[in-house]
Amino acid sequence: QVQLQESGPRLVKPSQTLSLTCTVSGGSTNSGGFYWSWLRQPAGKGLEWIGRFFASGTTNFNPSLESRVTISVDTSKNQFFLNLSSVTAADTAVYYCASRSGDPSFFDYWGQGALVTVSS
Amino acid sequence: SYVLTQPPSVSVAPGTTANIPCGGNNFGSKSVSWYQQKPGQAPVLVMYFDSDRPSGIPERFSGSISGNTATLTISRVEAGDEADYFCQVWDSTGDLYFFGPGTKLTVL
């Protein structure tokens, strides 16, 4: 059973870069067939997919965020990362990492989420 | 972009059936997934490939698609089913994911 845990600063100043880490257990970021995603959810609102890393090295991003997003992986630490640059208050949300092995059409493992607030 | 629509709320009495609709276009070319989210918790997958249940999800949960509407049906609703429910599709052409705005299920 894959388990995911988000970590990182919970308060980020406007115009700076939001950086989060997802630590994976029960699965390997180096395993073929795994998709590693980031999503977010502003308070009281719905879910938004941010982007995804596939074990082959391929990344895909939500077009609305693509210019500001980087997703990378450190297979030696079994972690993957989210960087979101030039943040504003609109980026305040609970950020989730999620994964899927096999067909990529849904997310079956989720982290518990990390509330990140953008404020000066 | 792909738009999914959901009613903000659905209310049912315990023991009855809840039908939670999700509107979209061309469902036939996409698979629909559903997530349950309770306050302060991460979403939990309750349905995938339109009508398949993950292990551990009660048989009371079922999914269907008719025309431009996907529906999550919860039979014999229990108080513990009270939650927000989100539908989601994957656009394989653009390799993008879209979520509906969510429906709050209230058990009266």
Coordinates of C-alpha atoms in Angstrom, one line a residue:
Chain A
Q1 CA 0.0 0.0 0.0
V2 CA 1.5 3.3 -1.1
Q3 CA 1.6 6.0 1.5
L4 CA 2.3 9.7 0.8
Q5 CA 3.3 12.5 3.1
E6 CA 3.5 16.2 2.1
S7 CA 6.0 18.5 3.9
G8 CA 7.4 22.0 3.4
P9 CA 6.9 25.6 4.5
R10 CA 3.3 26.5 5.3
L11 CA 3.6 30.2 4.9
V12 CA 5.0 31.8 1.7
K13 CA 5.3 35.5 0.9
P14 CA 3.7 36.9 -2.2
S15 CA 6.0 36.7 -5.3
Q16 CA 8.1 34.0 -3.8
T17 CA 8.2 30.3 -4.7
L18 CA 6.1 27.7 -2.9
S19 CA 8.1 24.4 -2.4
L20 CA 6.6 21.1 -1.2
T21 CA 8.0 17.6 -0.9
C22 CA 6.0 14.4 -1.1
T23 CA 7.7 11.5 0.6
V24 CA 6.7 8.0 -0.7
S25 CA 6.6 4.8 1.2
G26 CA 5.2 1.4 0.1
G27 CA 6.1 2.2 -3.4
S28 CA 9.1 3.5 -5.5
T29 CA 9.4 6.7 -7.5
N30 CA 11.8 4.7 -9.7
S31 CA 9.2 2.1 -10.5
G32 CA 7.8 2.0 -14.0
G33 CA 4.1 2.5 -14.4
F34 CA 3.7 5.0 -11.5
Y35 CA 2.2 8.5 -12.0
W36 CA 3.1 11.0 -9.3
S37 CA 0.8 14.1 -9.2
W38 CA 0.2 17.3 -7.3
L39 CA -3.3 18.8 -6.7
R40 CA -4.7 21.6 -4.7
Q41 CA -7.9 22.7 -3.1
P42 CA -8.6 26.3 -1.9
A43 CA -10.7 26.5 1.3
G44 CA -14.3 25.6 0.6
K45 CA -13.7 25.0 -3.1
G46 CA -13.1 22.1 -5.4
L47 CA -10.0 20.2 -6.5
E48 CA -7.5 21.4 -9.1
W49 CA -4.9 19.2 -10.7
I50 CA -1.5 20.9 -10.9
G51 CA 0.7 18.5 -12.7
R52 CA 2.2 15.1 -12.9
F53 CA 5.5 13.2 -13.2
F54 CA 5.6 9.8 -14.8
A55 CA 8.4 7.4 -14.0
S56 CA 9.7 7.6 -17.6
G57 CA 10.6 11.2 -16.9
T58 CA 7.6 12.7 -18.7
T59 CA 5.8 15.6 -17.0
N60 CA 2.4 17.1 -17.8
F61 CA 0.9 20.3 -16.3
N62 CA -2.4 22.1 -16.0
P63 CA -2.1 24.8 -18.7
S64 CA -3.4 27.4 -16.3
L65 CA -0.3 26.9 -14.1
E66 CA 2.3 25.5 -16.5
S67 CA 4.3 28.7 -16.7
R68 CA 4.9 28.7 -12.9
V69 CA 5.2 25.0 -12.1
T70 CA 8.1 22.6 -11.8
I71 CA 7.7 19.0 -10.7
S72 CA 10.8 16.9 -10.1
V73 CA 11.8 13.6 -8.4
D74 CA 14.7 12.4 -6.2
T75 CA 14.6 8.6 -6.6
S76 CA 17.4 8.1 -4.1
K77 CA 15.2 9.6 -1.4
N78 CA 11.9 8.3 -2.8
Q79 CA 10.5 11.8 -2.9
F80 CA 9.0 14.1 -5.5
F81 CA 8.7 17.9 -5.4
L82 CA 6.5 20.8 -6.3
N83 CA 7.7 24.3 -7.0
L84 CA 5.2 27.0 -7.8
S85 CA 6.8 30.4 -8.5
S86 CA 5.5 34.0 -8.3
V87 CA 2.7 33.0 -5.8
T88 CA -0.2 35.3 -4.9
A89 CA -3.0 35.0 -2.3
A90 CA -4.9 33.0 -4.9
D91 CA -2.4 30.2 -4.5
T92 CA -3.4 29.7 -0.9
A93 CA -4.8 26.2 -0.7
V94 CA -4.4 22.7 0.7
Y95 CA -1.9 21.0 -1.5
Y96 CA -2.1 17.2 -2.0
C97 CA 0.3 14.7 -3.6
A98 CA -1.3 11.7 -5.1
S99 CA -0.3 8.6 -7.1
R100 CA -1.6 6.0 -9.4
S101 CA 0.0 2.8 -10.7
G102 CA -1.3 1.6 -14.1
D103 CA -4.1 3.3 -16.0
P104 CA -3.5 7.0 -15.2
S105 CA -7.2 8.1 -15.4
F106 CA -7.7 8.5 -11.6
F107 CA -5.8 8.9 -8.3
D108 CA -6.0 6.0 -5.8
Y109 CA -3.4 7.1 -3.2
W110 CA -3.4 10.5 -1.6
G111 CA -1.3 12.3 1.0
Q112 CA -3.1 13.9 3.9
G113 CA -2.6 17.4 2.5
A114 CA -0.6 20.5 3.5
L115 CA -2.2 23.9 3.9
V116 CA 0.0 26.5 2.4
T117 CA -0.9 30.2 3.0
V118 CA 0.5 33.0 0.8
S119 CA 0.7 36.1 2.9
S120 CA 3.2 38.9 3.8
Chain B
S1 CA -10.8 22.9 -21.1
Y2 CA -13.5 20.5 -20.1
V3 CA -16.4 21.5 -17.8
L4 CA -18.1 19.2 -15.3
T5 CA -21.2 20.4 -13.5
Q6 CA -22.6 19.1 -10.1
P7 CA -25.4 20.4 -7.9
P8 CA -24.1 22.1 -4.8
S9 CA -26.0 19.9 -2.5
V10 CA -28.1 16.7 -2.2
S11 CA -30.1 15.8 0.9
V12 CA -31.6 12.4 1.7
A13 CA -33.0 10.5 4.7
P14 CA -31.0 7.6 6.2
G15 CA -31.8 4.3 4.6
T16 CA -32.9 5.9 1.3
T17 CA -31.0 6.3 -2.0
A18 CA -28.8 9.2 -2.9
N19 CA -28.2 10.0 -6.6
I20 CA -25.4 12.5 -7.2
P21 CA -25.2 13.7 -10.8
C22 CA -22.2 15.0 -12.8
G23 CA -22.8 16.6 -16.1
G24 CA -20.3 16.7 -19.0
N25 CA -19.8 16.2 -22.7
N26 CA -18.7 13.1 -24.5
F27 CA -18.5 10.8 -21.5
G28 CA -18.3 7.9 -23.9
S29 CA -14.7 8.8 -24.7
K30 CA -13.7 9.3 -21.1
S31 CA -13.8 7.4 -17.9
V32 CA -15.4 9.0 -14.8
S33 CA -14.1 8.7 -11.3
W34 CA -15.6 9.7 -8.0
Y35 CA -14.1 10.8 -4.7
Q36 CA -15.6 11.2 -1.3
Q37 CA -14.1 13.9 1.0
K38 CA -15.0 14.4 4.6
P39 CA -14.1 17.6 6.4
G40 CA -10.4 18.0 7.1
Q41 CA -9.5 14.8 5.2
A42 CA -8.0 13.9 1.9
P43 CA -10.3 12.7 -0.9
V44 CA -10.9 9.0 -1.1
L45 CA -11.5 7.2 -4.4
V46 CA -15.0 5.5 -4.3
M47 CA -15.5 4.8 -8.0
Y48 CA -13.4 4.5 -11.2
F49 CA -13.8 3.5 -14.8
D50 CA -17.4 4.8 -14.5
S51 CA -18.7 2.0 -12.3
D52 CA -15.9 0.0 -10.7
R53 CA -15.5 0.1 -6.9
P54 CA -12.1 0.0 -5.3
S55 CA -11.6 -2.6 -2.6
G56 CA -13.0 -1.6 0.7
I57 CA -15.8 0.6 -0.8
P58 CA -19.2 -0.8 0.2
E59 CA -21.4 -2.4 -2.5
R60 CA -23.9 0.3 -1.6
F61 CA -21.9 2.6 -3.9
S62 CA -22.4 2.3 -7.6
G63 CA -21.8 4.4 -10.7
S64 CA -23.4 4.8 -14.1
I65 CA -23.5 7.0 -17.1
S66 CA -26.4 7.9 -19.3
G67 CA -25.9 10.4 -22.1
N68 CA -24.2 13.5 -20.8
T69 CA -24.7 12.6 -17.1
A70 CA -22.6 10.4 -14.8
T71 CA -24.3 9.4 -11.6
L72 CA -22.9 8.2 -8.3
T73 CA -25.6 6.2 -6.5
I74 CA -25.4 5.5 -2.8
S75 CA -28.1 2.9 -1.6
R76 CA -29.2 2.6 2.0
V77 CA -27.5 5.8 2.9
E78 CA -25.9 6.0 6.3
A79 CA -24.9 9.0 8.5
G80 CA -21.3 8.2 7.8
D81 CA -21.8 8.8 4.1
E82 CA -22.3 12.5 4.7
A83 CA -19.4 14.2 2.8
D84 CA -18.5 16.1 -0.3
Y85 CA -18.4 14.1 -3.5
F86 CA -16.4 15.1 -6.6
C87 CA -16.5 13.7 -10.1
Q88 CA -13.4 13.6 -12.2
V89 CA -12.5 12.8 -15.8
W90 CA -9.2 12.3 -17.5
D91 CA -8.8 13.8 -21.0
S92 CA -6.4 11.3 -22.6
T93 CA -6.0 13.4 -25.7
G94 CA -4.5 16.4 -23.8
D95 CA -3.4 14.3 -20.8
L96 CA -5.3 16.6 -18.4
Y97 CA -7.5 16.0 -15.4
F98 CA -10.7 17.9 -14.6
F99 CA -12.9 17.9 -11.5
G100 CA -16.5 18.8 -10.9
P101 CA -17.2 21.5 -8.3
G102 CA -18.4 18.9 -5.8
T103 CA -21.8 18.0 -4.2
K104 CA -22.3 18.1 -0.5
L105 CA -24.4 15.1 0.6
T106 CA -26.4 15.8 3.7
V107 CA -28.0 12.9 5.6
L108 CA -31.1 14.3 7.2

